[in-house]
Coordinates of C-alpha atoms in Angstrom, one line a residue:
M1 CA 0.0 0.0 0.0
N2 CA 1.6 3.3 -1.1
S3 CA 1.2 6.8 0.3
T4 CA -1.4 7.7 -2.2
D5 CA -3.5 4.7 -1.3
I6 CA -3.2 5.7 2.4
R7 CA -4.3 9.3 1.8
R8 CA -7.3 8.1 -0.2
I9 CA -8.3 5.7 2.6
N10 CA -8.0 8.4 5.2
L11 CA -10.0 10.9 3.0
A12 CA -12.8 8.3 2.5
Q13 CA -12.9 7.8 6.3
K14 CA -13.2 11.5 6.9
C15 CA -16.1 11.6 4.4
I16 CA -17.8 8.8 6.3
N17 CA -17.3 10.6 9.6
A18 CA -18.9 13.7 8.1
G19 CA -21.9 11.6 7.0
K20 CA -21.1 12.0 3.3
N21 CA -21.0 8.4 2.2
E22 CA -21.6 9.2 -1.4
Y23 CA -18.3 11.2 -1.5
A24 CA -16.6 8.3 0.3
V25 CA -17.7 6.0 -2.4
L26 CA -16.3 8.3 -5.1
V27 CA -12.9 8.3 -3.3
I28 CA -13.0 4.5 -3.0
S29 CA -13.8 4.2 -6.7
K30 CA -10.7 6.2 -7.5
L31 CA -8.6 4.1 -5.1
M32 CA -9.8 0.8 -6.6
S33 CA -9.3 1.9 -10.2
D34 CA -5.6 2.3 -9.6
F35 CA -3.3 -0.4 -11.0
D36 CA -4.3 -3.9 -9.6
N37 CA -5.6 -2.5 -6.3
E38 CA -8.7 -4.6 -6.7
N39 CA -6.5 -7.7 -6.3
K40 CA -4.4 -6.5 -3.3
P41 CA -5.5 -8.1 0.0
D42 CA -4.4 -5.2 2.1
I43 CA -6.3 -2.7 0.0
L44 CA -9.4 -5.0 -0.1
N45 CA -9.3 -5.3 3.7
E46 CA -9.1 -1.5 4.2
V47 CA -11.8 -0.8 1.7
G48 CA -13.9 -3.5 3.3
K49 CA -13.5 -1.7 6.7
L50 CA -14.7 1.5 5.0
Y51 CA -17.8 -0.1 3.8
L52 CA -18.2 -1.6 7.2
N53 CA -18.1 1.9 8.8
M54 CA -20.8 3.0 6.3
G55 CA -23.0 0.1 7.4
I56 CA -22.9 -1.4 3.9
Y57 CA -22.1 -4.9 5.2
R58 CA -22.7 -7.0 2.1
K59 CA -20.2 -5.0 0.0
A60 CA -17.7 -5.2 2.9
Q61 CA -18.2 -9.0 3.1
E62 CA -17.7 -9.3 -0.7
L63 CA -14.4 -7.4 -0.5
V64 CA -13.0 -9.1 2.6
Q65 CA -14.0 -12.6 1.3
K66 CA -12.1 -11.8 -2.0
S67 CA -9.1 -10.8 0.1
F68 CA -9.2 -14.0 2.1
D69 CA -9.5 -16.1 -1.1
I70 CA -6.4 -14.4 -2.5
E71 CA -4.3 -14.7 0.6
K72 CA -5.5 -16.5 3.7
S73 CA -4.3 -14.9 7.0
V74 CA -5.4 -14.9 10.6
E75 CA -6.0 -11.1 10.4
T76 CA -8.2 -11.4 7.3
L77 CA -10.1 -14.3 8.9
K78 CA -10.7 -12.2 12.0
L79 CA -12.1 -9.4 9.8
L80 CA -14.2 -11.8 7.7
A81 CA -15.8 -13.3 10.8
K82 CA -16.6 -9.8 12.1
V83 CA -18.1 -8.7 8.7
N84 CA -20.2 -11.9 8.4
N85 CA -21.5 -11.4 11.9
L86 CA -22.6 -7.9 11.2
C87 CA -24.0 -9.0 7.8
G88 CA -26.2 -11.6 9.5
N89 CA -24.3 -14.5 8.0
Y90 CA -24.1 -16.1 11.4
E91 CA -23.4 -19.6 10.2
D92 CA -20.2 -18.4 8.5
A93 CA -19.3 -16.2 11.4
A94 CA -19.7 -19.0 14.0
I95 CA -17.5 -21.3 12.0
Q96 CA -14.9 -18.6 11.3
Y97 CA -14.7 -17.6 15.0
E98 CA -14.4 -21.2 15.9
E99 CA -11.6 -21.6 13.3
L100 CA -9.9 -18.5 14.9
I101 CA -9.8 -20.3 18.2
K102 CA -7.1 -22.7 16.7
Y103 CA -4.8 -19.7 16.1
E104 CA -5.9 -17.3 18.8
P105 CA -7.6 -19.1 21.6
E106 CA -8.7 -15.8 23.2
E107 CA -11.8 -15.8 25.3
S108 CA -13.5 -13.3 22.9
N109 CA -13.4 -15.8 20.1
Y110 CA -15.1 -18.5 22.1
L111 CA -17.8 -16.0 23.1
K112 CA -18.3 -14.7 19.6
S113 CA -18.6 -18.1 18.1
A114 CA -21.1 -19.2 20.7
S115 CA -23.0 -16.0 20.2
A116 CA -23.3 -16.5 16.5
Y117 CA -24.6 -20.0 17.0
N118 CA -27.1 -18.6 19.5
R119 CA -28.3 -16.1 16.9
L120 CA -28.9 -19.0 14.5
G121 CA -30.9 -20.9 17.2
F122 CA -28.2 -23.6 17.2
L123 CA -28.1 -23.8 21.0
E124 CA -26.5 -27.2 21.1
E125 CA -23.6 -25.9 19.1
A126 CA -23.3 -22.9 21.4
I127 CA -23.1 -25.2 24.4
R128 CA -20.4 -27.3 22.6
I129 CA -18.3 -24.1 22.3
Y130 CA -18.9 -23.1 25.9
K131 CA -17.7 -26.5 27.0
L132 CA -14.5 -26.0 25.1
Y133 CA -14.3 -22.5 26.7
V134 CA -14.6 -24.1 30.2
E135 CA -12.1 -26.8 29.3
K136 CA -9.5 -24.2 28.2
Y137 CA -10.0 -21.4 30.8
K138 CA -11.8 -23.0 33.8
N139 CA -12.7 -19.5 35.0
V140 CA -15.9 -17.9 36.4
R141 CA -16.9 -16.4 33.0
A142 CA -16.6 -19.7 31.3
Y143 CA -18.6 -21.6 33.8
S144 CA -21.2 -18.8 34.0
E145 CA -21.7 -18.8 30.2
L146 CA -22.2 -22.5 30.2
A147 CA -24.7 -22.4 33.0
L148 CA -26.6 -19.5 31.2
A149 CA -26.7 -21.6 28.0
Y150 CA -28.3 -24.5 29.8
I151 CA -30.8 -22.1 31.4
T152 CA -31.6 -20.7 27.9
M153 CA -32.3 -24.2 26.6
G154 CA -34.5 -25.0 29.6
L155 CA -32.2 -27.9 30.6
E156 CA -33.0 -27.7 34.3
Q157 CA -30.7 -30.4 35.7
E158 CA -27.7 -29.4 33.6
A159 CA -28.3 -25.7 34.6
I160 CA -28.4 -26.6 38.3
D161 CA -25.3 -28.8 38.0
A162 CA -23.4 -26.0 36.1
C163 CA -24.4 -23.5 38.8
E164 CA -23.1 -25.9 41.5
D165 CA -19.8 -26.0 39.7
L166 CA -19.7 -22.3 39.5
K167 CA -20.4 -22.0 43.3
K168 CA -17.5 -24.4 44.0
I169 CA -14.9 -22.4 42.1
A170 CA -16.2 -18.9 43.0
P171 CA -19.0 -19.0 45.6
N172 CA -19.0 -15.2 46.3
H173 CA -18.1 -13.9 42.9
P174 CA -20.6 -11.3 41.6
M175 CA -20.9 -13.2 38.3
T176 CA -21.8 -16.3 40.3
M177 CA -24.6 -14.3 42.0
N178 CA -25.8 -12.9 38.7
T179 CA -26.0 -16.4 37.2
L180 CA -27.9 -17.7 40.2
G181 CA -30.3 -14.8 39.7
F182 CA -31.1 -16.1 36.2
L183 CA -31.4 -19.7 37.5
Y184 CA -34.1 -18.6 40.0
E185 CA -35.9 -16.4 37.6
A186 CA -35.9 -18.7 34.5
I187 CA -35.8 -22.2 36.0
Y188 CA -37.5 -21.9 39.4
Y189 CA -39.7 -18.8 38.6
D190 CA -38.8 -17.6 42.0
Y191 CA -38.6 -13.8 41.3
E192 CA -37.9 -12.7 44.9
K193 CA -34.9 -15.1 45.2
A194 CA -33.7 -14.0 41.8
K195 CA -33.9 -10.3 42.8
E196 CA -31.8 -11.1 46.0
Y197 CA -29.0 -12.6 43.9
F198 CA -29.1 -9.9 41.3
L199 CA -28.9 -7.3 44.1
K200 CA -26.0 -9.0 45.7
S201 CA -24.2 -9.1 42.4
A202 CA -24.8 -5.5 41.7
K203 CA -23.7 -4.3 45.1
S204 CA -20.5 -6.4 44.6
G205 CA -19.6 -4.4 41.6
F206 CA -21.2 -6.3 38.7
K207 CA -23.1 -3.4 37.2
E208 CA -24.9 -5.6 34.6
A209 CA -26.8 -7.1 37.5
Y210 CA -28.7 -3.7 38.0
Y211 CA -30.1 -4.3 34.5
N212 CA -31.1 -7.8 35.3
L213 CA -32.6 -6.6 38.5
G214 CA -34.6 -4.0 36.6
V215 CA -35.9 -6.5 34.0
C216 CA -36.7 -9.1 36.7
N217 CA -38.8 -6.5 38.5
K218 CA -40.5 -5.6 35.2
Q219 CA -41.3 -9.2 34.5
S220 CA -42.8 -9.6 38.0
E221 CA -44.8 -6.3 37.4
N222 CA -43.0 -4.2 40.0
L223 CA -42.6 -1.3 37.6
E224 CA -41.5 1.1 40.4
D225 CA -38.4 -0.9 41.3
A226 CA -37.8 -1.7 37.6
E227 CA -37.5 2.0 36.9
K228 CA -35.4 2.6 40.0
Y229 CA -32.7 0.1 39.1
L230 CA -32.6 1.1 35.4
K231 CA -32.3 4.7 36.3
R232 CA -29.5 3.7 38.6
L233 CA -27.6 2.5 35.6
I234 CA -28.2 5.7 33.8
S235 CA -26.9 7.7 36.8
L236 CA -23.7 5.6 36.8
K237 CA -23.2 6.2 33.1
V238 CA -22.3 2.6 32.6
D239 CA -21.5 1.3 29.1
L240 CA -22.8 -2.3 29.0
K241 CA -22.2 -2.6 25.2
E242 CA -25.0 -4.9 24.0
I243 CA -27.3 -4.4 27.0
D244 CA -29.6 -1.5 26.1
Y245 CA -31.0 -0.3 29.4
Q246 CA -32.2 3.0 28.0
Y247 CA -34.3 1.0 25.6
T248 CA -35.7 -1.1 28.4
L249 CA -36.5 1.8 30.6
G250 CA -38.2 3.6 27.7
S251 CA -40.2 0.5 26.9
I252 CA -41.6 0.4 30.5
Y253 CA -43.2 3.8 29.9
L254 CA -44.2 3.0 26.3
A255 CA -46.0 -0.1 27.6
Q256 CA -48.1 2.3 29.7
R257 CA -48.8 4.3 26.5
K258 CA -46.7 7.2 27.8
L259 CA -45.2 8.1 24.5
A260 CA -43.4 11.3 25.4
Q261 CA -42.0 10.0 28.7
G262 CA -40.9 6.7 27.1
Y263 CA -39.1 8.4 24.1
K264 CA -37.1 10.4 26.5
Y265 CA -35.1 7.2 27.1
Y266 CA -36.1 5.1 24.1
K267 CA -34.5 7.6 21.7
N268 CA -31.1 6.9 23.3
R269 CA -31.3 3.2 22.5
T270 CA -28.1 1.5 21.5
A271 CA -29.4 0.5 18.1
T272 CA -29.5 4.1 16.8
K273 CA -26.5 5.7 18.6
I274 CA -24.0 5.2 15.8
M275 CA -26.3 6.1 12.9
N276 CA -27.5 9.2 14.8
E277 CA -24.0 10.4 15.5
R278 CA -23.0 10.1 11.9
N279 CA -26.1 12.1 10.9
K280 CA -26.2 14.5 13.8
N281 CA -26.4 17.5 11.5
R282 CA -29.1 16.0 9.4
L283 CA -31.5 14.5 12.1
W284 CA -35.1 15.2 11.2
D285 CA -36.9 17.4 13.8
G286 CA -40.5 16.5 12.7
K287 CA -41.0 19.6 10.6
S288 CA -42.0 19.8 6.9
Y289 CA -39.2 20.1 4.3
P290 CA -41.1 20.0 1.0
K291 CA -38.0 20.5 -1.2
E292 CA -35.8 17.9 0.6
T293 CA -35.3 14.1 0.9
L294 CA -35.7 12.1 4.1
Y295 CA -33.8 8.9 4.6
I296 CA -35.5 6.5 7.0
R297 CA -33.2 3.7 8.3
A298 CA -34.3 0.3 9.4
E299 CA -33.4 -0.8 12.9
Q300 CA -33.9 -3.5 15.5
G301 CA -35.7 -6.7 14.3
Y302 CA -37.8 -7.7 11.3
G303 CA -41.0 -7.4 13.3
D304 CA -40.2 -3.8 14.2
N305 CA -39.8 -2.9 10.5
I306 CA -43.1 -4.7 9.5
Q307 CA -44.9 -3.0 12.3
F308 CA -43.7 0.6 11.9
I309 CA -43.5 0.9 8.1
R310 CA -47.2 2.0 8.4
Y311 CA -45.9 5.4 9.5
I312 CA -43.8 6.1 6.4
P313 CA -46.6 7.5 4.3
M314 CA -47.4 10.0 7.0
A315 CA -43.7 11.1 7.1
A316 CA -43.7 11.3 3.3
E317 CA -46.4 14.1 3.4
K318 CA -43.7 16.4 4.8
F319 CA -41.0 15.8 2.2
K320 CA -40.4 15.9 -1.6
N321 CA -39.0 12.4 -1.4
V322 CA -38.6 9.7 1.2
I323 CA -36.2 6.8 1.0
F324 CA -36.6 3.8 3.4
G325 CA -33.5 1.6 3.8
T326 CA -34.6 -1.7 5.1
Y327 CA -33.2 -5.2 5.4
P328 CA -32.5 -7.1 2.2
N329 CA -35.0 -9.9 2.7
L330 CA -37.8 -7.4 3.3
V331 CA -37.2 -5.2 0.3
E332 CA -39.3 -7.2 -2.3
L333 CA -42.3 -7.4 0.0
F334 CA -42.2 -3.8 1.0
Q335 CA -41.7 -2.6 -2.6
R336 CA -44.8 -4.4 -3.8
S337 CA -46.8 -3.1 -0.8
F338 CA -45.8 0.5 -1.3
P339 CA -45.7 0.8 -5.1
V340 CA -44.5 3.9 -6.8
E341 CA -47.8 4.2 -8.6
K342 CA -49.6 4.8 -5.3
Y343 CA -46.7 6.3 -3.4
P344 CA -44.7 8.3 -5.9
N345 CA -42.4 10.0 -3.4
I346 CA -41.6 6.8 -1.4
K347 CA -38.7 4.6 -2.5
I348 CA -37.8 1.3 -0.7
V349 CA -34.2 0.2 -1.0
S350 CA -31.8 -2.2 0.8
T351 CA -29.8 -0.8 3.7
D352 CA -26.6 -1.4 1.7
V353 CA -27.6 0.9 -1.1
I354 CA -25.9 4.3 -0.9
V355 CA -28.4 7.2 -1.2
R356 CA -28.3 11.0 -1.1
Y357 CA -30.5 12.7 1.4
N358 CA -31.0 15.9 3.4
K359 CA -32.6 14.6 6.6
F360 CA -32.3 11.4 8.5
I361 CA -34.3 9.4 11.0
P362 CA -34.4 5.9 12.4
L363 CA -37.7 4.2 11.7
L364 CA -39.0 3.8 15.2
D365 CA -38.6 7.5 16.0
I366 CA -41.2 8.5 13.5
P367 CA -44.4 8.1 15.7
Y368 CA -42.8 10.5 18.3
L369 CA -41.8 13.1 15.7
L370 CA -45.2 13.0 14.1
H371 CA -46.8 13.7 17.5
T372 CA -49.0 10.6 17.2
N373 CA -50.1 8.6 20.2
F374 CA -50.8 5.0 21.1
H375 CA -54.5 5.7 21.5
N376 CA -54.9 6.4 17.8
I377 CA -52.6 3.9 15.9
P378 CA -53.0 4.0 12.1
A379 CA -54.2 0.4 11.8
Q380 CA -55.5 -1.2 8.6
K381 CA -56.8 -4.6 8.1
Q382 CA -54.0 -5.2 5.6
Y383 CA -51.2 -3.0 4.5
L384 CA -48.7 -5.6 3.1
I385 CA -49.3 -7.5 -0.2
C386 CA -47.9 -10.9 -1.0
S387 CA -46.8 -12.2 -4.4
E388 CA -49.7 -13.9 -6.1
R389 CA -47.3 -16.1 -8.0
K390 CA -45.7 -17.4 -4.9
K391 CA -49.0 -17.7 -3.1
D392 CA -50.2 -20.0 -5.9
M393 CA -46.9 -21.9 -5.8
F394 CA -47.3 -22.7 -2.1
K395 CA -51.0 -23.5 -2.6
N396 CA -50.2 -26.1 -5.4
N397 CA -47.3 -27.6 -3.4
F398 CA -48.6 -27.7 0.1
F399 CA -52.2 -26.4 0.6
E400 CA -54.4 -28.5 -1.8
T401 CA -56.6 -29.9 0.9
D402 CA -60.3 -29.6 2.0
R403 CA -59.2 -29.5 5.6
K404 CA -58.8 -26.2 7.5
K405 CA -55.2 -25.0 7.3
V406 CA -53.6 -23.8 10.6
G407 CA -50.0 -22.5 10.8
I408 CA -48.1 -22.8 14.0
C409 CA -44.9 -21.2 15.5
W410 CA -43.8 -21.8 19.1
R411 CA -40.4 -20.2 19.5
A412 CA -39.1 -16.7 18.7
K413 CA -35.6 -16.2 17.4
G414 CA -33.7 -14.3 20.0
M415 CA -30.3 -13.9 21.7
G416 CA -31.0 -13.8 25.4
I417 CA -32.3 -16.0 28.1
R418 CA -35.5 -14.0 28.5
D419 CA -36.4 -14.5 24.9
A420 CA -36.0 -18.2 25.4
V421 CA -38.1 -18.2 28.6
Y422 CA -40.8 -15.7 27.8
R423 CA -41.3 -16.2 24.0
T424 CA -41.0 -20.0 23.8
I425 CA -43.6 -22.6 24.3
D426 CA -42.8 -26.3 24.9
A427 CA -44.9 -27.2 21.8
P428 CA -44.6 -31.0 22.0
Y429 CA -46.3 -30.8 25.4
Y430 CA -48.6 -27.8 25.2
F431 CA -49.7 -28.3 21.6
R432 CA -50.1 -32.1 21.9
H433 CA -53.9 -32.1 21.8
F434 CA -54.1 -30.0 18.6
F435 CA -53.7 -33.1 16.5
E436 CA -56.9 -34.7 17.8
N437 CA -58.9 -32.6 15.3
D438 CA -58.9 -34.5 12.0
N439 CA -60.6 -31.5 10.3
V440 CA -57.3 -29.5 10.5
K441 CA -54.0 -29.7 8.7
F442 CA -51.1 -28.1 10.5
Y443 CA -48.2 -26.2 8.9
S444 CA -45.0 -25.4 10.8
F445 CA -43.4 -21.9 10.2
Q446 CA -40.8 -22.6 12.9
M447 CA -37.2 -22.0 12.0
N448 CA -34.4 -24.0 13.9
D449 CA -36.8 -26.2 15.8
I450 CA -35.0 -27.3 19.0
F451 CA -38.0 -29.4 20.0
D452 CA -38.0 -31.5 16.8
M453 CA -41.7 -30.9 16.6
C454 CA -42.2 -32.1 13.0
E455 CA -40.4 -35.4 13.8
K456 CA -42.5 -36.0 16.9
Y457 CA -45.7 -35.1 15.0
P458 CA -45.1 -36.1 11.3
Q459 CA -48.6 -35.0 10.3
I460 CA -47.3 -31.4 10.5
V461 CA -46.1 -30.0 7.1
D462 CA -42.7 -28.4 7.7
L463 CA -42.6 -25.2 5.6
A464 CA -39.3 -23.9 7.0
P465 CA -37.1 -25.5 4.3
H466 CA -39.1 -23.8 1.6
I467 CA -39.0 -20.3 3.1
K468 CA -36.0 -18.0 2.2
T469 CA -37.4 -14.5 2.6
F470 CA -40.3 -12.7 4.2
D471 CA -41.9 -12.6 0.7
D472 CA -42.0 -16.4 0.8
T473 CA -43.4 -16.4 4.3
A474 CA -46.1 -13.9 3.3
A475 CA -47.2 -16.1 0.4
A476 CA -47.4 -19.1 2.6
L477 CA -49.3 -17.2 5.3
M478 CA -52.0 -16.1 2.8
N479 CA -52.9 -19.8 2.2
L480 CA -53.9 -20.3 5.9
D481 CA -57.2 -20.1 7.6
V482 CA -55.6 -19.4 11.0
L483 CA -52.1 -18.8 12.5
I484 CA -51.2 -19.7 16.0
T485 CA -47.9 -18.1 17.1
V486 CA -45.8 -16.7 19.9
D487 CA -44.5 -13.1 19.8
T488 CA -42.2 -13.1 16.8
A489 CA -41.8 -11.3 13.5
L490 CA -44.2 -13.9 12.0
A491 CA -47.0 -12.5 14.2
H492 CA -46.4 -8.9 12.8
L493 CA -46.3 -10.2 9.3
A494 CA -49.5 -12.1 9.6
G495 CA -51.2 -9.1 11.2
A496 CA -50.0 -6.8 8.5
L497 CA -51.3 -9.2 5.9
G498 CA -54.7 -9.4 7.6
V499 CA -54.3 -13.2 8.4
K500 CA -56.5 -14.4 11.3
T501 CA -54.0 -14.9 14.1
Y502 CA -53.9 -16.0 17.7
L503 CA -51.0 -14.4 19.4
L504 CA -49.7 -16.3 22.5
L505 CA -48.2 -13.9 25.0
C506 CA -46.3 -14.3 28.2
H507 CA -47.7 -12.7 31.4
A508 CA -45.5 -9.5 31.0
P509 CA -45.0 -9.2 27.2
D510 CA -43.1 -6.7 25.1
W511 CA -44.1 -3.1 25.4
R512 CA -46.0 -2.9 22.1
W513 CA -48.8 -5.1 23.3
F514 CA -49.5 -2.7 26.2
D515 CA -51.9 -4.2 28.8
N516 CA -54.2 -5.7 26.1
T517 CA -55.7 -9.1 26.9
E518 CA -57.7 -9.9 23.8
K519 CA -57.4 -7.4 20.9
T520 CA -54.5 -5.2 19.7
E521 CA -54.7 -1.8 18.1
W522 CA -51.8 -2.6 15.8
Y523 CA -53.6 -5.5 13.9
P524 CA -57.4 -6.0 13.7
S525 CA -56.9 -9.6 12.6
V526 CA -54.9 -10.6 15.7
T527 CA -56.4 -12.0 18.9
I528 CA -54.3 -12.1 22.0
I529 CA -54.2 -15.0 24.5
K530 CA -52.1 -14.1 27.5
Q531 CA -50.7 -16.1 30.3
N532 CA -52.4 -15.7 33.7
D533 CA -49.7 -17.8 35.5
R534 CA -46.2 -16.8 34.6
K535 CA -44.9 -20.2 35.6
T536 CA -46.8 -22.2 33.1
W537 CA -48.4 -22.0 29.6
E538 CA -51.1 -24.4 30.8
D539 CA -53.9 -21.8 30.8
V540 CA -52.9 -20.5 27.3
S541 CA -52.7 -24.1 26.1
E542 CA -56.2 -24.9 27.3
K543 CA -57.7 -21.8 25.6
I544 CA -56.0 -22.3 22.2
T545 CA -56.7 -26.1 22.2
K546 CA -60.4 -25.4 22.7
I547 CA -60.2 -23.0 19.8
V548 CA -58.4 -25.6 17.6
K549 CA -61.0 -28.2 18.4
T550 CA -63.8 -26.0 17.2
I551 CA -62.2 -25.3 13.8
S552 CA -64.0 -27.2 11.1

C-alpha cells in the first residue's frame, strides 16, 4: 500500500465521519481503479473496513472474502468473521470464529462463536463451544456462560449442575450471584430469590446485574423498582455494550402508553446511537421540508420494520421524497406493498444501497416526531401485499386440501435467556392435543426447531425448508385459515397481511402489546391469548386447544 492509497483511505474515512457516504464511495472508486488495487489483499481489507463503517455490510463482506480467497491470513479471517457477523451471516461467522480459536484461543473468540450459534438458534452448538471454553480457561466467566446456555435451553438439571460447579470455584463472585439470579428467575420462577441474587451481584460491583434486577422487577410487574434500578444504571453512566438499558426503561413507559416519557429514554437506544451520531447535522426534527429528501433507516428486528412501516406515508407528506432503507429480505415485500404508482415519493431500498438525502431518522422515532399517540394507531386490516405467483406456488405444493389450514410457530428467534423463557412454548407438550382434530391440517413456520416438533408429529407439514425471505413467508401465510404463534416477526407479518392470528403472549410481554388481553390496536386480525400464571403455559394451552377443536 503506497502513500497515495493511504491518503485516499483516510480521506474516505473523513467523508464517512462527516456523514457524506456518497463522496466516500467516489474516493473509494478512484482508489480501486488504480493499477491492480482490486486484487491486493491489504487494499481490499481496508476498503472492506470503510464499507463496514458505512453500514454497507454486504459490500464489505464481498471485498474481505475476496481478500481471504487471494491470501489467507489470521487477520483477514478475523475481519471476515466480524463482517459476516454484522452481515447476519451467522453460520459463516460462527464457523470462522471457531476456526480462529485454533490460532488465537482468546476468550472473545469462544464468546463470539457461541453468540453466532445462538443467533442461529443452534443452542446445542453454542453449548459445545462453551464446554470448550470451560475446558480451556476454567474461570468464572466460562462456567457462567455454560450455565446460562443450559438455562436458555431450559435444561434444568444441567443448569443446576453447572451453577453448582460455579459455586464451587467462586462462591461469592458477583458473576456467580448474577448467574444464580437467572437460575431462580428462569428455571424456578422464584422472582424474589432471583432479585436477591441480582442485588448481591450489583452491590459487589457487577453493574450488569442492575439491568437484570430491573428487568426481573419488570417481569414480576413491579414497575416502580424496575424504573429505579434502570435509572441507577443511567446515573452511573455505565457502558454495557450490547445491553440496552435506555431502551428497556423507555419501553416500560411505552407499555403504559406514555409516549413522550418513554421516548425520553427510548430515543437513546443503542441500536441508533452510531447512525444518529453520523447524521447529527441531518437529524429530522419532525417539521416539513417539501423540497428535501428524508432517509429513514431500518433498525432492530424484522418485526419492528413490519410494524412501523405503516408510519412512512405519514412522514412522506412532509418531504419531496422519502427513502426507506430496510433489510434485504424485506425489500421485495415492501416494494410491492408500497408501489411507486400509489406512493410516488416513497422509495424502498436495501440498507446497503448508498443514497443521497438531506434529513435522516431511524424508523421507530417517526411516531414520536409526528406527535402521534398510542390511542390512535393507524391500523389497517391489511397493508402488506404478498406475491400472487408465490401464493399459488405454495398452494399447489402444500395447501391443496379440503381441511382447515392452521399455521403454528412456538419459538421466537432471539439472543437472550429471557427471549427463550418468555417467548418459547414447549410445543410437544402444550400443543399435543391439537392433532386430535382430523378436520385441520397443520403447517410449521418454525425455523431452527430445537424441539424436533415435526419429527414427533409427522402429520405437520414443515414449511421452513421452503422459506428463504419474508416474501416467501407472506405467500405461505396467505394460504392459511388461522395462524397460532408466539411473539415473533411472524405475528407482525400475519397481522400486516390481515391473516386471522392467535398471538400467545407471556404474562408480562413486550411493550407494544400494552396491557391488552384480547385485541391489539396494531392489527385488527390478531387476537391475544395471554398467560395468567407466569410459571406455566397451561392456561394458554387450554384456551388455544379449545379453539383448535372448534375449527372445522
